[in-house]
Amino acid sequence: ASILDAGVKYGLIQKSGSWYQYQDKKIGQGHENAKGFLVANKDIAKAVEDKIKTESISKVLYPSDAIESGKALRLSQQYFFVSCAIQDIFRRFLEKSNDFIKLPDSVCIQLNDTHPALAIAEMMRLLIDVYGQEWDDAWNIVTRTFAYTNHTLLPEALETWPSKYFAHMLPRHLQIIYEINRRFMEFAREKFGENHEKLAKVSIVSGEGDHQIIRMANLSIVGSFSVNGVAKIHSELIKTSLVPEFYELWPEKFTNITNGITPRRWLLHANTNLATLISDKIGKDWIVNLDLLEKISDFAEDEEFVKKFTKIKKQNKELLRHEIFKRTNVALTTNSMFVVQAKRIHEYKRQLMTILQVIGDYLDIIKDNKKPAVAKTYIFAGKAAPSYNFAKLIIKLINNVASVVNNDPRTNDMIKVVYLPDYKVSLAEVLIPAADLSIQSSTAGFEASGTGNMKFALNGALTLGTLDGANIEIRECVGKENFYLFGLTEEEVQAKRATYNPRALYESNNYIKRILNALNSNMFCEKDYVLLFKPIFEELLNRDYYFVLEDLESFDKKMEEVEKDFLNREVWNKKAILNVARIGKFSSDRSIKE
């Protein structure tokens, strides 16, 4: 019966009244004849099955790569999208010229991380197999067309594929990649001689036999004319830490283009009232030239402007309060400070540190009757990768802490915790304009750039963050007095790496010990789940690769400073307005021009 209905859906079978019809034959009334029909007409079932399979390529975003079928679907998705894009680019180009040597004069393809790197092999395939180009000519075209933006410093996040997937799904592309690598390695040997360690690091193909893998980042670098990082610190670390051998080969390829955000979405559309207030004071040209926001710094102490600015923030907090109640049934007060950490859930981004600080505040209240200087609402939002179980345990911890804290009368609304499910752009447009404080707490040296930090500052939130990613440049622009800095620097992280002992820190620091003991108890566990968060406790004590415990007390002390400043509305409002005024550098218009 489901096959019959699917046949109707996909136009393979017609239905008239109670009868089903295949081509010119009536095949049954209702579903009673479906079994006999399917035996005789398996071609329809096969056609429907194929239709459903092909549609699955674009149905599921980010399928889990923890299982073989998920990996295969991801690779087929990547190939499908890059093939469509390249064929469309060629179609447009061929409307004006059939001389592919001129393609790079008209077209630049920016590889946004490694996921579209297959486009390099696909363009080679099309140029050679379909359009009859010689290898050298095709490679010359490709390497003048592609540019690669790296988005991560985590080596394990640089995409690799077992060659068996290519052999099964994309055998011609595997041939092309082998030939690209063969020729590239000849070039690399001219530079490195027989330095096997360096040659192994730059090779696109790694390993032997069943363990052979294709490194998509290496393919992206080899096939592109430009490789850029997305913040000053990130771009330097690419050259010195991530791929120094490639930098040695092609220093001229490597550049920095700090990320940007579009003011049309993240201020004009998402925060219309603030956009209108700004336009009333300085005109509308800022919409296409964000540097002009600097003019509103003249109004940072203007009584009327400040009054309107704070009223708009209050209205935005009211909108978010209603949205949160609708989604989570948690009632908030907008008089509290809205502390927001909205980003992908990952250990290096350290949402874990923020929720541990919340636990510290909660324990201060219930055990010592020590209350924070100002009521705070902690709002978390973000998603974890499908198979990233530790990140999902962090999400569980946040939700369980929220359940305990929000329902304890002893907190008396001094602390509220919210985890917003299904975070996406439409929700971000409500969340970001309402934030008072933006948490940007990644371990120094791990965040490529971040763009949430830019969106929050553009909407008048102050930043509590580390010297990492674009935080460094944001702090330079808005002024260090308008940015709450805490934590180790990248150099300090590297220096401490060999000797860091988180267990000794736990034993010697009562603040940290109390929080971790609560984490390792059943305080935040449902009754049927004993010691649910012990894996987090053990990870922090035995490894703490991202220095959560090392930076936790620094984070807490800086939060106390934030609370005191928030009580002084005159000081706080000036800082917030200057953040908006001085964030103009971080426009995507500038990024794209660069």
Coordinates of C-alpha atoms in Angstrom, one line a residue:
A1 CA 0.0 0.0 0.0
S2 CA 2.8 2.4 0.8
I3 CA 4.4 1.7 -2.5
L4 CA 1.2 2.5 -4.3
D5 CA 0.8 5.8 -2.5
A6 CA 4.5 6.6 -3.1
G7 CA 3.9 5.9 -6.8
V8 CA 1.1 8.4 -6.8
K9 CA 3.3 11.0 -5.0
Y10 CA 6.1 10.7 -7.5
G11 CA 3.8 10.7 -10.6
L12 CA 4.5 7.1 -11.5
I13 CA 0.9 6.0 -10.9
Q14 CA -2.3 7.8 -11.4
K15 CA -5.2 7.6 -9.1
S16 CA -8.8 8.3 -10.1
G17 CA -11.4 7.9 -7.4
S18 CA -10.7 4.5 -5.8
W19 CA -8.8 3.1 -8.7
Y20 CA -5.0 3.1 -9.3
Q21 CA -3.7 3.1 -12.8
Y22 CA -0.2 2.3 -14.1
Q23 CA 0.4 3.6 -17.7
D24 CA -2.7 2.3 -19.5
K25 CA -3.7 -0.5 -17.1
K26 CA -6.0 -0.4 -14.1
I27 CA -4.1 -2.1 -11.3
G28 CA -6.4 -2.3 -8.4
Q29 CA -9.2 -0.7 -6.4
G30 CA -8.2 0.4 -2.9
H31 CA -5.2 -1.5 -1.7
E32 CA -6.6 -5.0 -1.8
N33 CA -4.8 -5.9 -5.0
A34 CA -1.5 -4.4 -4.1
K35 CA 0.3 -7.6 -3.4
G36 CA -0.5 -9.2 -6.7
F37 CA 0.2 -5.9 -8.4
L38 CA 3.7 -5.6 -6.9
V39 CA 4.6 -9.1 -7.9
A40 CA 3.7 -8.3 -11.5
N41 CA 5.1 -4.7 -11.5
K42 CA 8.3 -4.6 -9.6
D43 CA 9.6 -1.9 -11.9
I44 CA 7.3 0.6 -10.2
A45 CA 8.5 -0.3 -6.7
K46 CA 12.1 -0.1 -8.0
A47 CA 11.5 3.3 -9.5
V48 CA 10.0 4.6 -6.3
E49 CA 12.9 3.2 -4.3
D50 CA 15.4 4.9 -6.5
K51 CA 13.6 8.2 -6.3
I52 CA 13.6 8.0 -2.5
K53 CA 17.3 7.2 -2.4
T54 CA 18.3 10.0 -4.7
E55 CA 16.2 12.5 -2.7
S56 CA 18.0 11.4 0.5
I57 CA 21.2 13.1 -0.7
S58 CA 19.7 16.5 0.1
K59 CA 17.2 15.5 2.9
V60 CA 19.6 15.1 5.9
L61 CA 22.0 17.8 6.9
Y62 CA 25.3 16.5 8.5
P63 CA 24.5 12.8 8.7
S64 CA 26.5 11.0 11.5
D65 CA 29.8 9.8 10.2
A66 CA 30.1 7.3 13.1
I67 CA 28.6 4.6 10.9
E68 CA 29.5 3.5 7.4
S69 CA 26.2 4.5 5.8
G70 CA 26.5 8.0 7.2
K71 CA 30.0 8.4 5.9
A72 CA 29.0 7.2 2.4
L73 CA 26.0 9.6 2.5
R74 CA 28.3 12.5 3.4
L75 CA 30.7 11.8 0.6
S76 CA 27.8 11.5 -1.9
Q77 CA 26.4 14.8 -0.6
Q78 CA 29.7 16.5 -1.0
Y79 CA 30.2 15.2 -4.6
F80 CA 26.6 16.0 -5.6
F81 CA 26.8 19.6 -4.5
V82 CA 30.2 20.4 -5.9
S83 CA 29.4 18.7 -9.2
C84 CA 26.2 20.7 -9.6
A85 CA 28.0 23.9 -8.8
I86 CA 30.9 23.3 -11.2
Q87 CA 28.7 22.3 -14.0
D88 CA 26.6 25.4 -13.5
I89 CA 29.7 27.6 -13.5
F90 CA 30.8 25.9 -16.7
R91 CA 27.4 26.4 -18.3
R92 CA 27.4 30.1 -17.5
F93 CA 31.0 30.5 -18.7
L94 CA 30.4 28.7 -22.0
E95 CA 27.6 31.1 -22.8
K96 CA 30.3 33.7 -23.3
S97 CA 33.4 31.8 -24.2
N98 CA 34.7 28.3 -25.1
D99 CA 38.3 29.1 -24.2
F100 CA 38.8 27.6 -20.7
I101 CA 42.2 29.2 -20.3
K102 CA 40.2 32.4 -19.7
L103 CA 38.0 30.8 -17.0
P104 CA 40.2 32.1 -14.1
D105 CA 39.7 35.7 -15.4
S106 CA 36.0 35.4 -14.8
V107 CA 35.6 32.8 -12.0
C108 CA 37.1 32.4 -8.5
I109 CA 35.9 29.4 -6.4
Q110 CA 36.4 29.8 -2.7
L111 CA 36.6 26.5 -0.8
N112 CA 34.9 27.1 2.5
D113 CA 36.9 24.6 4.6
T114 CA 37.7 21.1 3.3
H115 CA 34.1 19.9 2.7
P116 CA 34.0 21.1 -1.0
A117 CA 37.6 20.1 -1.8
L118 CA 36.3 17.4 -4.2
A119 CA 35.5 20.3 -6.5
I120 CA 39.2 20.3 -7.5
A121 CA 39.1 16.7 -8.7
E122 CA 35.7 17.3 -10.3
M123 CA 36.8 20.3 -12.3
M124 CA 39.9 18.3 -13.5
R125 CA 37.5 15.4 -14.5
L126 CA 35.2 17.7 -16.5
L127 CA 38.1 19.6 -18.2
I128 CA 39.9 16.4 -19.2
D129 CA 37.2 13.8 -19.8
V130 CA 34.3 16.0 -21.0
Y131 CA 36.0 19.1 -22.6
G132 CA 39.2 17.4 -23.9
Q133 CA 41.8 19.5 -22.1
E134 CA 45.4 18.2 -21.7
W135 CA 46.4 17.6 -18.1
D136 CA 48.8 20.5 -17.8
D137 CA 46.3 23.0 -19.3
A138 CA 43.5 21.7 -17.0
W139 CA 45.7 21.9 -13.9
N140 CA 46.8 25.4 -14.8
I141 CA 43.1 26.4 -15.0
V142 CA 42.2 24.7 -11.7
T143 CA 45.1 26.2 -9.7
R144 CA 44.3 29.7 -10.9
T145 CA 40.6 29.3 -10.1
F146 CA 40.5 27.8 -6.6
A147 CA 41.2 29.5 -3.3
Y148 CA 41.0 27.8 0.1
T149 CA 39.8 29.2 3.4
N150 CA 40.9 27.1 6.4
H151 CA 38.5 27.2 9.4
T152 CA 40.1 25.0 12.0
L153 CA 43.3 24.5 13.9
L154 CA 42.2 21.1 15.2
P155 CA 44.2 18.5 13.1
E156 CA 41.5 15.9 13.8
A157 CA 38.9 18.2 12.2
L158 CA 40.7 18.4 8.9
E159 CA 38.7 16.1 6.7
T160 CA 40.1 12.8 5.5
W161 CA 38.5 9.9 3.6
P162 CA 39.5 6.3 3.4
S163 CA 40.4 5.7 -0.2
K164 CA 38.1 2.7 -0.4
Y165 CA 35.1 5.1 -0.4
F166 CA 36.5 6.8 -3.5
A167 CA 37.3 3.5 -5.1
H168 CA 33.7 2.4 -4.6
M169 CA 31.9 5.7 -5.3
L170 CA 34.2 7.9 -7.2
P171 CA 36.9 5.7 -8.9
R172 CA 37.7 8.3 -11.6
H173 CA 38.3 11.0 -9.0
L174 CA 40.6 8.7 -7.1
Q175 CA 42.7 8.2 -10.3
I176 CA 42.8 12.0 -10.7
I177 CA 43.8 12.6 -7.0
Y178 CA 46.6 9.9 -7.3
E179 CA 47.9 11.7 -10.4
I180 CA 47.7 15.1 -8.7
N181 CA 49.6 13.7 -5.8
R182 CA 52.3 12.0 -7.9
R183 CA 53.1 15.2 -9.8
F184 CA 53.0 17.3 -6.6
M185 CA 55.3 14.9 -4.7
E186 CA 57.9 15.3 -7.6
F187 CA 57.7 19.1 -7.0
A188 CA 58.0 18.6 -3.2
R189 CA 61.1 16.4 -3.5
E190 CA 62.8 19.2 -5.4
K191 CA 62.3 21.4 -2.3
F192 CA 62.7 18.9 0.5
G193 CA 65.0 16.3 -1.1
E194 CA 64.5 13.0 0.6
N195 CA 63.3 14.4 3.9
H196 CA 60.7 11.7 4.4
E197 CA 59.0 13.3 7.4
K198 CA 58.2 16.5 5.5
L199 CA 57.2 14.6 2.4
A200 CA 54.8 12.4 4.4
K201 CA 53.2 15.5 6.0
V202 CA 52.4 17.2 2.7
S203 CA 51.3 14.2 0.7
I204 CA 47.6 14.2 -0.3
V205 CA 47.6 10.4 0.1
S206 CA 48.6 8.8 3.4
G207 CA 49.0 5.2 4.4
E208 CA 49.0 1.9 2.5
G209 CA 46.5 -0.7 1.4
D210 CA 43.2 -0.8 3.4
H211 CA 44.5 2.0 5.6
Q212 CA 45.1 4.5 2.9
I213 CA 43.4 7.9 3.3
I214 CA 42.9 11.0 1.2
R215 CA 43.7 14.3 3.0
M216 CA 41.3 16.9 1.8
A217 CA 43.1 19.8 3.4
N218 CA 46.3 18.9 1.6
L219 CA 44.3 18.6 -1.7
S220 CA 42.8 22.0 -1.0
I221 CA 46.2 23.6 -0.5
V222 CA 47.9 22.0 -3.5
G223 CA 45.0 22.9 -5.8
S224 CA 44.5 26.5 -4.8
F225 CA 46.3 29.7 -5.6
S226 CA 45.6 31.2 -2.1
V227 CA 45.2 29.8 1.4
N228 CA 43.8 32.1 4.1
G229 CA 43.1 32.0 7.7
V230 CA 40.2 33.9 9.2
A231 CA 41.8 35.9 12.0
K232 CA 45.3 37.2 12.6
I233 CA 46.3 34.7 15.2
H234 CA 44.7 31.8 13.3
S235 CA 46.5 32.7 10.0
E236 CA 49.9 32.8 11.9
L237 CA 49.2 29.4 13.6
I238 CA 48.4 27.9 10.2
K239 CA 51.8 28.8 9.0
T240 CA 53.7 27.9 12.2
S241 CA 51.8 25.0 13.7
L242 CA 49.2 23.5 11.4
V243 CA 50.9 23.2 8.0
P244 CA 54.4 24.7 8.3
E245 CA 55.7 22.4 5.6
F246 CA 53.3 23.8 3.0
Y247 CA 54.2 27.3 4.1
E248 CA 57.8 26.4 3.5
L249 CA 56.9 25.3 -0.1
W250 CA 54.6 28.2 -0.9
P251 CA 55.0 31.2 1.5
E252 CA 53.3 33.4 -1.1
K253 CA 50.1 31.4 -1.0
F254 CA 49.4 32.1 2.7
T255 CA 47.4 35.2 3.8
N256 CA 45.0 36.4 6.4
I257 CA 41.4 37.6 5.8
T258 CA 39.7 38.2 9.1
N259 CA 36.1 37.0 9.1
G260 CA 33.1 39.4 8.8
I261 CA 29.4 39.4 9.2
T262 CA 26.7 41.1 7.2
P263 CA 25.2 44.2 8.9
R264 CA 22.1 43.9 6.7
R265 CA 21.1 40.7 8.6
W266 CA 22.7 41.1 12.0
L267 CA 21.7 44.7 12.7
L268 CA 19.4 46.2 10.1
H269 CA 17.1 43.1 10.0
A270 CA 17.7 41.5 13.4
N271 CA 17.7 44.7 15.5
T272 CA 15.5 47.1 13.5
N273 CA 14.9 49.5 16.4
L274 CA 18.6 50.0 17.0
A275 CA 19.3 50.3 13.3
T276 CA 16.7 53.0 13.1
L277 CA 18.2 54.9 16.1
I278 CA 21.6 54.8 14.5
S279 CA 20.3 55.9 11.1
D280 CA 18.4 58.8 12.8
K281 CA 21.7 60.0 14.2
I282 CA 24.3 59.4 11.4
G283 CA 22.3 58.6 8.3
K284 CA 21.9 55.2 6.4
D285 CA 25.3 55.0 4.7
W286 CA 26.5 52.7 7.5
I287 CA 24.4 49.9 6.0
V288 CA 26.9 49.5 3.2
N289 CA 29.9 51.0 4.9
L290 CA 30.0 49.7 8.5
D291 CA 33.1 51.8 9.4
L292 CA 30.7 54.8 9.6
L293 CA 29.3 53.4 12.8
E294 CA 32.3 55.1 14.5
K295 CA 30.2 58.3 14.3
I296 CA 27.9 57.1 17.1
S297 CA 30.7 57.1 19.6
D298 CA 30.0 60.8 19.8
F299 CA 26.6 59.9 21.4
A300 CA 28.0 57.4 24.0
E301 CA 27.3 59.9 26.8
D302 CA 24.4 61.7 25.1
E303 CA 21.6 61.4 27.6
E304 CA 18.8 61.1 25.1
F305 CA 20.6 58.6 22.9
V306 CA 21.7 56.4 25.9
K307 CA 18.1 56.4 27.1
K308 CA 16.8 55.2 23.8
F309 CA 19.6 52.7 23.4
T310 CA 18.8 51.1 26.8
K311 CA 15.1 51.1 26.1
I312 CA 15.7 49.1 22.9
K313 CA 17.9 46.6 24.7
K314 CA 15.1 46.1 27.2
Q315 CA 12.5 45.6 24.4
N316 CA 14.8 43.0 22.8
K317 CA 15.2 41.2 26.2
E318 CA 11.4 41.1 26.5
L319 CA 11.1 39.6 23.0
L320 CA 13.6 36.9 24.0
R321 CA 11.9 36.3 27.3
H322 CA 8.7 35.5 25.6
E323 CA 10.5 33.3 23.1
I324 CA 12.2 31.4 25.8
F325 CA 9.0 30.8 27.8
K326 CA 7.3 29.5 24.6
R327 CA 10.1 27.1 23.9
T328 CA 11.2 26.0 27.4
N329 CA 8.5 27.1 29.8
V330 CA 11.1 28.9 31.9
A331 CA 10.0 32.3 33.1
L332 CA 12.7 35.0 33.3
T333 CA 13.0 38.5 34.5
T334 CA 14.5 41.1 32.1
N335 CA 16.0 42.9 35.0
S336 CA 18.7 40.2 35.2
M337 CA 21.9 40.3 33.2
F338 CA 21.5 38.1 30.1
V339 CA 24.7 36.1 29.8
V340 CA 24.7 34.3 26.5
Q341 CA 26.9 31.5 25.1
A342 CA 25.6 30.6 21.7
K343 CA 27.8 28.5 19.4
R344 CA 28.6 24.9 18.4
I345 CA 29.0 22.7 21.4
H346 CA 32.7 21.6 21.6
E347 CA 35.1 21.1 24.4
Y348 CA 37.5 23.7 23.1
K349 CA 34.7 26.4 23.1
R350 CA 34.3 25.6 26.8
Q351 CA 30.6 25.8 27.5
L352 CA 31.6 23.3 30.2
M353 CA 33.6 26.0 32.0
T354 CA 30.6 28.3 32.0
I355 CA 28.3 25.8 33.5
L356 CA 30.9 24.9 36.1
Q357 CA 31.0 28.6 37.0
V358 CA 27.2 28.5 37.3
I359 CA 27.5 25.5 39.7
G360 CA 30.0 27.5 41.7
D361 CA 27.6 30.4 42.0
Y362 CA 24.8 28.0 43.0
L363 CA 26.9 26.4 45.7
D364 CA 27.8 29.8 47.0
I365 CA 24.1 30.6 47.4
I366 CA 22.9 27.4 49.0
K367 CA 25.9 26.6 51.2
D368 CA 27.3 30.1 52.1
N369 CA 24.3 32.4 51.4
K370 CA 26.7 34.4 49.2
K371 CA 24.8 35.9 46.4
P372 CA 26.1 37.4 43.1
A373 CA 26.1 41.2 42.9
V374 CA 23.5 41.1 40.2
A375 CA 20.8 38.6 39.1
K376 CA 22.0 36.6 36.1
T377 CA 20.3 34.6 33.4
Y378 CA 22.7 32.2 31.6
I379 CA 21.4 31.3 28.1
F380 CA 23.1 28.5 26.2
A381 CA 22.4 27.6 22.6
G382 CA 24.1 25.4 20.0
K383 CA 24.3 21.9 18.6
A384 CA 26.7 19.1 18.9
A385 CA 28.0 16.9 16.0
P386 CA 25.9 13.8 15.6
S387 CA 28.5 11.4 17.0
Y388 CA 30.2 13.7 19.5
N389 CA 28.9 12.0 22.7
F390 CA 31.0 14.0 25.2
A391 CA 29.6 17.3 23.8
K392 CA 26.1 15.8 24.2
L393 CA 26.9 14.9 27.8
I394 CA 27.8 18.6 28.3
I395 CA 24.4 19.6 26.9
K396 CA 22.8 17.1 29.3
L397 CA 24.7 18.7 32.2
I398 CA 23.6 22.2 31.3
N399 CA 19.9 21.0 31.1
N400 CA 20.2 19.2 34.4
V401 CA 21.8 22.1 36.2
A402 CA 19.1 24.3 34.8
S403 CA 16.4 22.0 36.2
V404 CA 17.9 22.1 39.7
V405 CA 18.8 25.8 39.8
N406 CA 15.6 27.0 38.3
N407 CA 13.4 25.0 40.7
D408 CA 15.3 25.8 43.9
P409 CA 13.6 28.6 45.9
R410 CA 16.9 29.4 47.6
T411 CA 18.3 31.0 44.4
N412 CA 15.3 33.4 44.5
D413 CA 15.8 34.3 40.8
M414 CA 19.4 35.3 41.4
I415 CA 20.4 32.6 38.8
K416 CA 18.4 31.2 36.0
V417 CA 19.8 28.8 33.4
V418 CA 18.3 28.1 29.9
Y419 CA 19.3 25.8 27.1
L420 CA 17.6 26.8 23.9
P421 CA 16.9 23.8 21.6
D422 CA 17.3 23.8 17.9
Y423 CA 19.5 26.8 17.6
K424 CA 19.4 28.3 14.1
V425 CA 19.6 31.7 12.4
S426 CA 16.0 32.7 13.0
L427 CA 16.5 32.1 16.7
A428 CA 19.8 33.9 16.7
E429 CA 18.1 37.0 15.3
V430 CA 16.0 37.1 18.5
L431 CA 18.8 36.0 20.9
I432 CA 21.7 38.1 19.9
P433 CA 20.1 41.6 20.1
A434 CA 18.9 40.7 23.7
A435 CA 22.3 39.7 25.1
D436 CA 24.0 41.9 27.8
L437 CA 27.2 39.7 28.0
S438 CA 28.7 37.5 25.3
I439 CA 30.8 34.5 26.4
Q440 CA 33.7 33.8 24.0
S441 CA 35.8 31.5 26.2
S442 CA 37.6 29.2 23.8
T443 CA 41.0 27.9 24.9
A444 CA 43.6 30.3 23.4
G445 CA 45.0 28.9 20.2
F446 CA 42.0 26.8 19.2
E447 CA 39.4 29.1 17.7
A448 CA 40.0 30.1 14.1
S449 CA 37.9 33.2 14.4
G450 CA 34.3 33.1 15.5
T451 CA 31.6 35.3 14.1
G452 CA 29.2 35.2 16.9
N453 CA 31.6 37.4 18.9
M454 CA 31.2 40.0 16.1
K455 CA 27.4 39.7 16.0
F456 CA 27.0 40.2 19.8
A457 CA 29.3 43.3 19.8
L458 CA 27.5 44.8 16.9
N459 CA 24.3 44.6 18.9
G460 CA 25.7 46.2 22.1
A461 CA 26.7 43.1 24.1
L462 CA 30.0 43.3 26.0
T463 CA 32.4 40.4 25.6
L464 CA 33.9 38.2 28.3
G465 CA 36.5 36.3 26.5
T466 CA 40.0 34.9 25.9
L467 CA 42.8 36.1 23.6
D468 CA 41.8 33.8 20.9
G469 CA 40.5 34.0 17.3
A470 CA 38.9 37.3 16.3
N471 CA 38.5 38.2 20.0
I472 CA 42.0 39.7 19.8
E473 CA 41.1 42.0 17.0
I474 CA 37.7 42.9 18.5
R475 CA 39.5 43.9 21.7
E476 CA 41.9 46.0 19.8
C477 CA 39.1 47.8 18.0
V478 CA 36.6 48.3 20.8
G479 CA 39.3 49.1 23.4
K480 CA 40.6 46.9 26.1
E481 CA 38.6 48.8 28.7
N482 CA 35.4 47.7 26.9
F483 CA 36.3 44.0 26.8
Y484 CA 36.5 41.6 29.7
L485 CA 39.6 39.6 29.3
F486 CA 40.5 36.4 31.2
G487 CA 42.5 33.2 30.8
L488 CA 45.8 31.9 29.5
T489 CA 47.3 33.2 26.2
E490 CA 48.1 30.9 23.4
E491 CA 51.8 31.0 24.3
E492 CA 51.0 30.2 28.0
V493 CA 48.9 27.2 26.9
Q494 CA 51.7 25.8 24.9
A495 CA 54.2 26.4 27.7
K496 CA 52.1 24.7 30.3
R497 CA 51.1 21.8 28.1
A498 CA 53.9 19.5 29.2
T499 CA 53.7 20.1 32.9
Y500 CA 50.0 20.8 33.5
N501 CA 48.5 18.7 36.3
P502 CA 44.8 19.2 36.7
R503 CA 44.5 16.7 39.5
A504 CA 47.0 18.7 41.6
L505 CA 45.0 21.9 40.8
Y506 CA 41.9 20.2 42.0
E507 CA 43.5 19.0 45.3
S508 CA 44.9 22.5 46.1
N509 CA 42.0 24.8 45.1
N510 CA 38.9 24.7 47.3
Y511 CA 36.8 26.6 44.7
I512 CA 37.5 24.1 42.0
K513 CA 37.3 21.1 44.4
R514 CA 33.8 22.0 45.6
I515 CA 32.4 22.4 42.1
L516 CA 33.9 19.2 40.8
N517 CA 32.7 17.2 43.8
A518 CA 29.2 18.5 43.2
L519 CA 29.6 17.5 39.5
N520 CA 30.7 14.0 40.6
S521 CA 27.8 13.6 43.0
N522 CA 24.1 13.0 42.3
M523 CA 23.2 16.6 42.9
F524 CA 22.4 17.2 39.2
C525 CA 21.3 13.6 38.3
E526 CA 17.9 12.2 38.0
K527 CA 17.3 9.5 40.6
D528 CA 17.7 6.6 38.0
Y529 CA 21.0 7.9 36.7
V530 CA 23.7 7.6 39.3
L531 CA 26.9 9.6 38.8
L532 CA 25.8 10.5 35.3
F533 CA 28.5 13.1 34.9
K534 CA 31.5 11.1 36.2
P535 CA 33.0 10.9 32.7
I536 CA 33.3 14.7 32.7
F537 CA 34.8 14.6 36.2
E538 CA 37.3 12.0 35.2
E539 CA 38.2 13.8 31.9
L540 CA 38.9 17.1 33.8
L541 CA 41.0 15.5 36.5
N542 CA 43.0 13.1 34.3
R543 CA 43.5 15.2 31.1
D544 CA 41.8 18.6 30.9
Y545 CA 43.3 19.1 27.4
Y546 CA 41.5 22.4 27.0
F547 CA 42.6 23.9 30.4
V548 CA 39.0 24.3 31.7
L549 CA 40.2 24.0 35.4
E550 CA 43.2 26.2 34.8
D551 CA 41.1 29.1 33.5
L552 CA 38.0 28.5 35.7
E553 CA 38.9 30.8 38.6
S554 CA 40.1 33.5 36.3
F555 CA 36.7 33.3 34.5
D556 CA 34.8 33.5 37.8
K557 CA 36.8 36.5 39.1
K558 CA 36.3 38.4 35.8
M559 CA 32.5 37.6 36.0
E560 CA 32.5 39.3 39.4
E561 CA 34.0 42.4 37.8
V562 CA 31.3 42.2 35.1
E563 CA 28.5 42.1 37.7
K564 CA 29.8 45.2 39.5
D565 CA 30.0 47.1 36.2
F566 CA 26.5 46.0 35.2
L567 CA 25.2 47.7 38.3
N568 CA 26.7 51.0 37.2
R569 CA 24.4 51.6 34.3
E570 CA 26.2 54.7 33.1
V571 CA 29.5 52.9 32.8
W572 CA 27.9 49.8 31.2
N573 CA 25.9 51.7 28.6
K574 CA 28.9 53.7 27.5
K575 CA 30.9 50.5 27.0
A576 CA 28.0 48.9 25.1
I577 CA 27.6 51.8 22.7
L578 CA 31.3 52.0 22.1
N579 CA 31.3 48.3 21.2
V580 CA 28.7 49.0 18.5
A581 CA 30.5 52.1 17.3
R582 CA 33.9 50.4 16.9
I583 CA 32.9 47.1 15.4
G584 CA 32.8 48.3 11.8
K585 CA 36.0 46.5 10.7
F586 CA 34.1 43.2 11.1
S587 CA 31.8 43.6 8.1
S588 CA 31.7 40.8 5.5
D589 CA 31.9 43.6 2.9
R590 CA 35.4 44.2 4.0
S591 CA 36.2 40.5 4.0
I592 CA 34.9 39.9 0.5
K593 CA 36.8 42.9 -0.8
E594 CA 40.0 41.6 0.7

